[in-house]
Amino acid sequence: PVIDTFELNRAVYRIPTDEYRATVTTLTELLDLAPLLPKPTRNLSLGERMKCEIAAALLHRPQVLFLDEPTIGLDVTMQRRIRRFIAEYNRRTGATVLLTSHYMADVEALCKRVIVIHHGKLLYDGPLRGLAERFAPFKILQLKLHEGAPTDAVQRLVAQRAEIMTLEEGLVTLRIPKALTAPLTAQLLNELDVADLTVQDPPIEDVIEQVFAQPGDENRAQVSTQGC
């Protein structure tokens, strides 16, 4: 059973009994482990096993936590639970969390700091939200037109000034240079029958792609993230 694995870890790390019990209680609460503790490990689902493995690694209360792909293979609900747990564990204990993940949602939810290294030189060191400002010189504008409004005028208005990413019945997505965002948005609102409009930074995946899309190996960049 899972609880036997926890007991083994307690013995390996020589954790005092009172401290061990308090830690198990806290982790059981944060990760909702109560129904899993008596189960054999082989009977756990991937998500359940991931939660138990994280708990086992935290029994001795490490001050630095390395997490390698903690949400890989998990469904959306379980991914969110793991992210919430990591953030709450950091808040309660003050432990440093170093995270590696192919899921940019993990990075967005947990990492406060991003470091970009270019050919051995530091290109960026700052908050995640500033990464788009540095590497993505465009905004994403989404338009929803009123029912029956023609979309052909969009092509005329944005010609050579923006990239039309999608153009469907009543729905338009544009990629606009930042310098043109304000004037072009004003013109679209003035000349089109707009029901709704949003302007936002590109998805973090697109920003990271911009970083690594530089030509030549000498221009490749490395992105590191530091969590909580």
Short mmCIF file of C-alpha atoms in Angstrom, two decimals:
data_model
loop_
_atom_site.label_atom_id
_atom_site.label_comp_id
_atom_site.label_asym_id
_atom_site.label_seq_id
_atom_site.Cartn_x
_atom_site.Cartn_y
_atom_site.Cartn_z
CA PRO A 1 0.00 0.00 0.00
CA VAL A 2 0.96 3.62 -0.47
CA ILE A 3 1.18 4.23 3.27
CA ASP A 4 3.81 1.47 3.55
CA THR A 5 5.94 3.28 0.97
CA PHE A 6 5.62 6.44 3.05
CA GLU A 7 6.72 4.51 6.14
CA LEU A 8 9.75 3.19 4.25
CA ASN A 9 10.73 6.73 3.26
CA ARG A 10 10.32 7.82 6.89
CA ALA A 11 12.83 5.17 7.91
CA VAL A 12 15.26 5.98 5.08
CA TYR A 13 15.30 9.70 5.90
CA ARG A 14 15.07 9.09 9.68
CA ILE A 15 12.14 11.45 10.01
CA PRO A 16 10.95 11.92 13.61
CA THR A 17 7.55 10.31 14.14
CA ASP A 18 5.71 13.50 15.13
CA GLU A 19 7.15 15.41 12.16
CA TYR A 20 6.30 12.55 9.80
CA ARG A 21 2.69 12.37 10.97
CA ALA A 22 2.24 16.13 10.65
CA THR A 23 3.71 16.11 7.13
CA VAL A 24 1.55 13.19 6.01
CA THR A 25 -1.53 14.97 7.36
CA THR A 26 -0.65 18.15 5.46
CA LEU A 27 0.13 16.35 2.20
CA THR A 28 -2.99 14.21 2.49
CA GLU A 29 -5.06 17.37 2.82
CA LEU A 30 -3.37 19.21 -0.05
CA LEU A 31 -3.35 16.28 -2.48
CA ASP A 32 -6.55 14.52 -1.35
CA LEU A 33 -4.65 11.31 -0.63
CA ALA A 34 -6.90 9.77 2.04
CA PRO A 35 -8.63 7.28 -0.34
CA LEU A 36 -5.27 6.29 -1.86
CA LEU A 37 -3.19 5.51 1.24
CA PRO A 38 -4.49 1.93 1.73
CA LYS A 39 -4.38 1.09 -2.00
CA PRO A 40 -1.60 -1.03 -3.54
CA THR A 41 0.58 1.15 -5.75
CA ARG A 42 0.05 -1.12 -8.75
CA ASN A 43 -3.69 -0.37 -8.63
CA LEU A 44 -3.28 3.41 -8.88
CA SER A 45 -4.00 5.39 -12.01
CA LEU A 46 -1.25 7.54 -13.54
CA GLY A 47 -2.59 10.68 -11.90
CA GLU A 48 -2.98 8.99 -8.52
CA ARG A 49 0.52 7.56 -8.71
CA MET A 50 1.93 10.97 -9.63
CA LYS A 51 0.31 12.54 -6.56
CA CYS A 52 1.65 9.81 -4.29
CA GLU A 53 5.16 10.06 -5.75
CA ILE A 54 5.19 13.81 -5.15
CA ALA A 55 4.02 13.29 -1.58
CA ALA A 56 6.68 10.63 -0.96
CA ALA A 57 9.37 13.00 -2.22
CA LEU A 58 8.21 15.71 0.20
CA LEU A 59 8.01 13.68 3.40
CA HIS A 60 11.43 14.91 4.57
CA ARG A 61 10.49 18.53 3.76
CA PRO A 62 13.20 19.39 1.21
CA GLN A 63 14.04 23.07 0.84
CA VAL A 64 14.66 22.71 -2.90
CA LEU A 65 12.19 20.77 -5.03
CA PHE A 66 13.10 19.64 -8.56
CA LEU A 67 10.05 18.71 -10.64
CA ASP A 68 10.62 17.12 -14.05
CA GLU A 69 7.44 17.08 -16.15
CA PRO A 70 5.11 16.78 -13.12
CA THR A 71 1.93 16.93 -15.24
CA ILE A 72 2.97 14.83 -18.24
CA GLY A 73 0.33 12.34 -19.33
CA LEU A 74 -2.30 13.69 -16.94
CA ASP A 75 -5.77 14.87 -17.87
CA VAL A 76 -6.62 18.57 -17.64
CA THR A 77 -8.30 18.28 -14.24
CA MET A 78 -5.37 16.44 -12.67
CA GLN A 79 -2.88 18.88 -14.21
CA ARG A 80 -4.68 21.76 -12.51
CA ARG A 81 -4.72 19.94 -9.18
CA ILE A 82 -0.98 19.29 -9.34
CA ARG A 83 -0.29 22.94 -10.23
CA ARG A 84 -2.46 24.18 -7.38
CA PHE A 85 -0.67 21.85 -5.00
CA ILE A 86 2.80 23.01 -6.07
CA ALA A 87 1.82 26.65 -5.64
CA GLU A 88 0.22 26.01 -2.24
CA TYR A 89 3.16 23.91 -1.03
CA ASN A 90 5.53 26.74 -1.94
CA ARG A 91 3.32 29.25 -0.14
CA ARG A 92 3.19 27.16 3.03
CA THR A 93 6.81 26.03 3.21
CA GLY A 94 8.79 28.64 1.28
CA ALA A 95 10.61 25.86 -0.60
CA THR A 96 12.29 26.73 -3.89
CA VAL A 97 10.67 24.96 -6.85
CA LEU A 98 12.62 24.28 -10.05
CA LEU A 99 10.33 23.08 -12.82
CA THR A 100 10.93 21.57 -16.24
CA SER A 101 7.92 21.05 -18.47
CA HIS A 102 6.88 20.88 -22.11
CA TYR A 103 3.50 22.25 -21.06
CA MET A 104 3.59 26.03 -21.21
CA ALA A 105 0.48 26.04 -19.02
CA ASP A 106 2.71 24.74 -16.21
CA VAL A 107 5.15 27.57 -16.77
CA GLU A 108 2.43 30.23 -16.93
CA ALA A 109 0.73 28.95 -13.78
CA LEU A 110 3.82 28.47 -11.63
CA CYS A 111 6.90 30.33 -12.84
CA LYS A 112 7.51 33.89 -11.74
CA ARG A 113 10.85 34.30 -13.46
CA VAL A 114 12.18 33.45 -16.92
CA ILE A 115 15.82 33.49 -18.02
CA VAL A 116 16.73 33.44 -21.72
CA ILE A 117 20.35 32.63 -22.57
CA HIS A 118 21.62 33.35 -26.09
CA HIS A 119 24.95 31.82 -27.16
CA GLY A 120 26.20 32.04 -23.59
CA LYS A 121 24.86 35.55 -23.10
CA LEU A 122 21.92 36.59 -20.99
CA LEU A 123 19.16 37.99 -23.21
CA TYR A 124 16.33 38.23 -20.73
CA ASP A 125 15.89 37.85 -17.00
CA GLY A 126 12.58 38.97 -15.63
CA PRO A 127 8.90 38.22 -15.15
CA LEU A 128 7.18 35.84 -17.53
CA ARG A 129 4.80 38.53 -18.77
CA GLY A 130 7.77 40.56 -20.01
CA LEU A 131 8.92 37.78 -22.33
CA ALA A 132 6.32 38.69 -24.96
CA GLU A 133 7.42 42.32 -24.86
CA ARG A 134 10.98 41.26 -25.60
CA PHE A 135 10.52 38.56 -28.24
CA ALA A 136 7.05 38.94 -29.78
CA PRO A 137 6.65 42.28 -31.62
CA PHE A 138 2.98 41.69 -32.34
CA LYS A 139 -0.45 41.40 -30.75
CA ILE A 140 -3.33 39.02 -31.44
CA LEU A 141 -6.61 40.78 -32.25
CA GLN A 142 -9.86 38.84 -32.39
CA LEU A 143 -12.99 40.32 -33.94
CA LYS A 144 -16.54 39.07 -33.77
CA LEU A 145 -18.86 40.77 -36.23
CA HIS A 146 -22.60 41.08 -35.88
CA GLU A 147 -24.60 38.39 -37.64
CA GLY A 148 -24.79 39.02 -41.37
CA ALA A 149 -21.94 41.55 -41.40
CA PRO A 150 -19.59 40.97 -44.37
CA THR A 151 -16.01 39.96 -43.64
CA ASP A 152 -14.53 40.83 -47.02
CA ALA A 153 -13.89 44.42 -45.86
CA VAL A 154 -11.40 43.08 -43.32
CA GLN A 155 -8.95 42.10 -46.05
CA ARG A 156 -9.12 45.59 -47.53
CA LEU A 157 -8.62 47.34 -44.19
CA VAL A 158 -5.67 45.26 -43.00
CA ALA A 159 -3.93 44.83 -46.36
CA GLN A 160 -0.14 44.74 -45.88
CA ARG A 161 -0.50 45.92 -42.28
CA ALA A 162 -1.49 42.73 -40.48
CA GLU A 163 -1.63 38.99 -41.00
CA ILE A 164 -5.06 37.38 -41.20
CA MET A 165 -4.75 34.18 -39.18
CA THR A 166 -8.39 33.09 -39.46
CA LEU A 167 -11.30 34.52 -41.43
CA GLU A 168 -14.54 32.67 -40.91
CA GLU A 169 -18.19 33.62 -40.90
CA GLY A 170 -18.32 36.53 -38.47
CA LEU A 171 -15.02 35.65 -36.77
CA VAL A 172 -11.62 37.18 -37.57
CA THR A 173 -8.22 36.69 -35.93
CA LEU A 174 -5.39 39.06 -36.83
CA ARG A 175 -1.69 39.21 -36.00
CA ILE A 176 -0.80 42.91 -35.79
CA PRO A 177 2.55 44.66 -35.26
CA LYS A 178 2.46 46.37 -31.88
CA ALA A 179 3.05 49.81 -33.36
CA LEU A 180 -0.10 49.46 -35.49
CA THR A 181 -2.37 47.92 -32.87
CA ALA A 182 -4.02 51.13 -31.66
CA PRO A 183 -4.66 52.85 -35.03
CA LEU A 184 -5.75 49.67 -36.79
CA THR A 185 -8.07 48.70 -33.94
CA ALA A 186 -9.66 52.14 -34.04
CA GLN A 187 -10.17 51.89 -37.81
CA LEU A 188 -11.72 48.42 -37.58
CA LEU A 189 -14.14 49.58 -34.89
CA ASN A 190 -15.05 52.62 -36.96
CA GLU A 191 -15.62 50.88 -40.28
CA LEU A 192 -16.87 47.40 -39.36
CA ASP A 193 -20.02 46.22 -37.60
CA VAL A 194 -18.14 44.83 -34.59
CA ALA A 195 -19.97 42.89 -31.87
CA ASP A 196 -16.88 42.09 -29.78
CA LEU A 197 -13.14 42.71 -29.90
CA THR A 198 -10.18 41.50 -27.84
CA VAL A 199 -6.49 42.37 -28.04
CA GLN A 200 -3.95 40.20 -26.24
CA ASP A 201 -0.36 39.05 -26.22
CA PRO A 202 0.37 35.93 -28.27
CA PRO A 203 0.26 32.57 -26.46
CA ILE A 204 3.44 31.79 -24.57
CA GLU A 205 4.03 28.85 -26.95
CA ASP A 206 4.27 31.31 -29.85
CA VAL A 207 6.66 33.53 -27.90
CA ILE A 208 8.96 30.59 -27.12
CA GLU A 209 8.82 29.58 -30.79
CA GLN A 210 9.98 33.09 -31.71
CA VAL A 211 12.93 32.72 -29.34
CA PHE A 212 14.06 29.41 -30.84
CA ALA A 213 13.24 30.23 -34.47
CA GLN A 214 16.34 32.36 -35.03
CA PRO A 215 18.38 31.12 -38.04
CA GLY A 216 21.58 29.20 -37.41
CA ASP A 217 22.83 27.34 -34.38
CA GLU A 218 24.75 30.39 -33.23
CA ASN A 219 21.47 32.23 -32.77
CA ARG A 220 19.71 29.60 -30.73
CA ALA A 221 18.51 30.60 -27.30
CA GLN A 222 17.94 28.60 -24.18
CA VAL A 223 15.02 29.30 -21.90
CA SER A 224 15.16 28.48 -18.22
CA THR A 225 12.35 28.95 -15.77
CA GLN A 226 12.32 29.35 -12.05
CA GLY A 227 9.14 28.53 -10.24
CA CYS A 228 7.82 29.72 -6.95
#
